[in-house]
């Protein structure tokens, strides 16, 4: 749960995010080489339908969407390193975050060529101030899952348009959250719930390694506002990016102070981000 140092803002292992310029194919090859796999891994049967990620990206590029973030899972088997799960985030050229604090809707694409995941597309949101990568649950924007079997190319194309249609609801949710102000108690409750989603209490206690005040603390001046959208973003950044000084007690009763880890795994990233969005949506409904 902890590491002793903060991770870099943009490049973390097999992960890269650019704020305002799309990733080039050369960058993608270095960060997520499995995007360019030309066939399924040898372990797949003849029934496995190969979905070429790069062909999908080139098709979306013709529609105006470019990749701004790429992440590849670590392969447990070195033989699968060129086929493993990868996650890409795309923004339309007309939907850019131009100033600090601005946000823009994204398409989040997940795929693999080794059988570790289905092809998935879901809605997301990018915020320029902190390079956050939020993801939204099905209730706000349709998530499309396509199994690697049968005739799937038509379903993949249809899915892209389903997610695009849902992005208008993502923008609407963002604007409604911006219009709602949380008092200090509500902000603390939101941060406490987010901390419970992310961290495990110390063994034999109910104490979390970090406090709600730490989780709700702004990392920059422009993130101090009390509206729900800003609160959501700063809390999300703190639990996802890590770097908070937390205390635990070991089996011998010794107190240890370390920094919380960044969330790097694709599955944990998706699960936690979508849970946080659901939490924010519930707070929005309560306040409305």
XYZ file of C-alpha atoms in Angstrom:
288
model
C 0.000 0.000 0.000
C 2.946 2.351 0.531
C 6.095 3.566 -1.191
C 8.630 6.044 0.059
C 8.641 8.460 -2.884
C 6.172 10.208 -5.146
C 5.840 8.981 -8.740
C 6.506 11.206 -11.737
C 3.543 13.239 -12.999
C 3.528 11.930 -16.542
C 5.486 8.697 -16.968
C 5.080 5.820 -14.526
C 6.549 2.547 -15.720
C 4.560 1.495 -18.756
C 2.310 4.569 -18.625
C 2.380 7.954 -20.338
C -0.055 10.893 -20.371
C 0.317 14.129 -22.309
C -1.738 17.161 -21.340
C -2.374 18.974 -24.634
C -0.569 17.125 -27.424
C -1.556 13.607 -28.583
C 0.862 10.711 -28.338
C 2.714 9.782 -31.499
C 2.870 6.194 -32.745
C 6.543 6.083 -31.711
C 5.546 7.009 -28.144
C 2.836 4.358 -28.161
C 5.298 1.697 -29.314
C 7.581 2.459 -26.369
C 4.865 2.627 -23.704
C 2.316 0.077 -24.957
C 3.858 -2.183 -27.615
C 0.943 -4.624 -27.374
C -1.185 -1.993 -29.165
C 0.738 -2.940 -32.309
C 0.410 -6.722 -32.030
C -0.337 -8.060 -35.505
C -2.080 -11.203 -34.306
C -3.365 -12.890 -31.171
C -0.946 -14.631 -28.830
C -0.103 -18.234 -29.731
C -2.009 -19.445 -26.666
C -5.337 -18.403 -28.214
C -7.483 -20.952 -30.032
C -8.861 -20.654 -33.561
C -12.183 -19.473 -32.081
C -10.488 -16.371 -30.659
C -11.360 -13.329 -32.777
C -8.437 -10.914 -32.984
C -9.311 -7.213 -32.543
C -6.436 -5.060 -33.825
C -6.129 -2.111 -31.439
C -4.087 -0.030 -33.876
C -6.709 -0.401 -36.621
C -9.350 0.837 -34.165
C -7.186 3.824 -33.232
C -6.607 4.753 -36.854
C -10.320 4.541 -37.529
C -11.113 6.763 -34.540
C -8.389 9.179 -35.652
C -10.261 9.638 -38.944
C -13.235 10.681 -36.802
C -11.108 13.257 -34.977
C -10.025 11.283 -31.899
C -6.392 11.090 -30.783
C -4.618 9.189 -27.985
C -3.443 11.291 -25.019
C -2.709 8.553 -22.494
C -1.419 4.989 -22.730
C -0.810 2.317 -20.115
C 0.188 -1.332 -20.494
C -0.152 -4.046 -17.871
C 2.935 -5.914 -16.734
C 3.025 -9.385 -18.291
C 3.524 -12.194 -15.786
C 4.821 -14.295 -18.645
C 7.545 -12.522 -20.652
C 6.331 -14.340 -23.745
C 3.093 -12.314 -23.582
C 4.698 -8.872 -23.181
C 3.785 -7.905 -26.751
C 0.150 -8.983 -26.385
C -0.918 -8.048 -22.858
C -3.720 -5.763 -21.649
C -3.475 -2.053 -22.484
C -5.580 1.027 -21.716
C -5.750 4.108 -23.947
C -7.539 7.414 -23.420
C -8.675 9.438 -26.443
C -9.997 12.970 -26.831
C -11.644 14.638 -29.806
C -9.754 17.501 -31.420
C -12.716 19.797 -30.744
C -12.895 18.914 -27.032
C -9.657 20.153 -25.492
C -8.915 21.380 -21.972
C -7.280 24.700 -22.796
C -6.795 26.367 -19.406
C -5.923 25.122 -15.921
C -9.077 23.698 -14.371
C -10.728 22.937 -17.711
C -11.944 19.410 -18.407
C -12.727 17.441 -21.548
C -14.591 14.163 -22.167
C -12.580 11.122 -23.213
C -13.088 7.652 -24.632
C -11.307 5.002 -22.557
C -10.342 1.924 -24.578
C -9.134 -1.358 -23.054
C -8.016 -4.370 -25.066
C -5.587 -7.281 -25.030
C -4.342 -9.888 -27.468
C -3.577 -12.649 -24.955
C -7.068 -13.397 -23.643
C -6.645 -11.383 -20.425
C -9.572 -9.067 -21.237
C -12.399 -8.410 -23.649
C -12.429 -5.324 -25.855
C -13.989 -2.478 -23.823
C -14.874 1.156 -24.388
C -16.202 3.514 -21.721
C -16.559 7.227 -21.061
C -14.073 9.304 -19.113
C -13.108 12.866 -18.268
C -9.714 14.620 -18.265
C -8.942 17.658 -16.098
C -5.973 19.821 -17.039
C -5.073 21.079 -13.548
C -3.916 17.723 -12.238
C -3.786 15.428 -15.277
C -6.572 13.392 -13.700
C -8.085 10.536 -15.648
C -11.620 9.987 -14.363
C -13.860 7.153 -15.570
C -17.628 6.995 -15.439
C -19.948 4.060 -14.632
C -22.616 2.594 -16.894
C -25.352 4.787 -15.456
C -23.735 7.889 -16.909
C -22.118 6.570 -20.084
C -22.593 3.176 -21.690
C -19.698 0.742 -21.323
C -19.268 -1.468 -24.382
C -17.745 -4.933 -23.953
C -17.041 -7.170 -26.927
C -15.786 -10.721 -26.467
C -13.005 -11.984 -28.719
C -15.273 -14.393 -30.542
C -17.560 -14.420 -33.564
C -18.004 -11.514 -35.987
C -17.083 -8.497 -33.892
C -15.908 -5.689 -36.182
C -19.413 -4.268 -36.630
C -19.993 -4.411 -32.868
C -16.748 -2.551 -32.225
C -17.781 0.254 -34.595
C -21.271 0.485 -33.092
C -19.750 0.581 -29.625
C -17.623 3.597 -30.440
C -20.717 5.598 -31.367
C -22.594 4.429 -28.261
C -19.793 5.791 -26.062
C -19.665 9.022 -28.078
C -23.391 9.548 -27.530
C -22.928 9.003 -23.804
C -20.224 11.676 -23.529
C -22.913 14.378 -23.662
C -24.275 12.988 -20.378
C -20.762 13.042 -18.915
C -20.530 16.762 -19.683
C -23.965 17.303 -18.152
C -22.974 15.501 -14.945
C -19.802 17.567 -14.696
C -21.722 20.837 -15.055
C -24.252 19.808 -12.404
C -21.445 18.923 -9.984
C -19.826 22.309 -10.588
C -23.071 24.022 -9.579
C -23.284 22.312 -6.162
C -21.331 23.599 -3.155
C -20.331 21.233 -0.351
C -19.847 22.456 3.201
C -16.821 21.307 5.196
C -18.687 18.393 6.748
C -19.890 17.152 3.355
C -16.399 17.420 1.903
C -15.012 15.448 4.829
C -17.674 12.749 4.412
C -16.874 12.458 0.702
C -13.140 12.182 1.423
C -13.741 9.598 4.163
C -15.827 7.424 1.811
C -13.166 7.698 -0.903
C -10.440 6.693 1.564
C -12.455 3.600 2.527
C -12.695 2.649 -1.155
C -8.928 2.930 -1.598
C -7.258 1.897 1.676
C -7.507 -1.025 4.090
C -7.617 -0.352 7.841
C -4.655 -1.535 9.871
C -5.021 -5.157 11.001
C -7.111 -5.436 14.152
C -8.234 -1.774 14.000
C -10.658 0.453 12.133
C -8.047 3.160 11.564
C -7.103 4.056 7.991
C -3.490 5.010 7.228
C -4.528 8.518 6.118
C -7.120 11.017 7.363
C -10.059 12.519 5.430
C -8.322 15.887 5.727
C -5.295 14.522 3.846
C -7.484 12.990 1.149
C -9.365 16.284 0.700
C -6.264 18.512 0.740
C -5.704 20.609 -2.398
C -2.322 20.197 -4.084
C -2.600 23.590 -5.810
C -4.391 26.895 -5.210
C -6.916 26.474 -8.031
C -8.195 23.232 -6.456
C -9.415 24.787 -3.184
C -12.987 25.503 -4.286
C -15.818 23.838 -2.387
C -17.994 22.752 -5.305
C -18.623 19.025 -5.777
C -16.683 18.772 -9.052
C -13.516 20.312 -7.582
C -13.838 18.264 -4.389
C -14.273 15.105 -6.450
C -11.177 15.869 -8.533
C -8.825 16.688 -5.666
C -9.974 13.619 -3.710
C -9.555 11.434 -6.800
C -6.057 12.788 -7.383
C -5.002 12.109 -3.806
C -6.222 8.504 -3.680
C -5.063 7.611 -7.223
C -1.748 9.481 -7.428
C -0.649 8.607 -3.902
C 2.165 10.394 -2.077
C 0.206 10.981 1.142
C 2.143 10.432 4.364
C 0.337 7.687 6.243
C 0.963 5.843 9.492
C 0.506 2.154 10.274
C 1.349 -0.027 13.279
C 3.140 -3.332 12.645
C 2.616 -6.630 14.479
C 5.109 -5.550 17.146
C 3.279 -2.305 17.869
C 5.846 -0.153 16.088
C 4.540 2.902 14.244
C 5.655 3.218 10.612
C 5.257 6.337 8.481
C 5.339 5.936 4.713
C 3.829 7.443 1.575
C 0.801 5.919 -0.116
C 1.376 4.168 -3.432
C 0.098 5.343 -6.788
C -2.582 3.182 -8.408
C -0.862 1.733 -11.473
C -2.758 -1.454 -12.284
C -5.323 -1.117 -15.077
C -8.063 -3.132 -13.342
C -7.675 -1.292 -10.033
C -7.530 2.052 -11.866
C -10.824 1.386 -13.648
C -12.610 -0.072 -10.608
C -11.582 2.708 -8.222
C -12.218 5.553 -10.658
C -15.694 4.319 -11.500
C -16.520 3.805 -7.816
C -15.421 7.387 -7.092
C -17.622 8.718 -9.892
C -20.568 6.746 -8.486
C -19.848 8.271 -5.070
C -19.842 11.758 -6.606
C -23.105 11.048 -8.443
C -24.750 9.931 -5.194
C -23.565 13.106 -3.469
C -24.953 15.146 -6.391
C -28.360 13.480 -6.044
C -28.419 14.046 -2.284
C -27.521 17.707 -2.648
C -29.938 18.296 -5.523
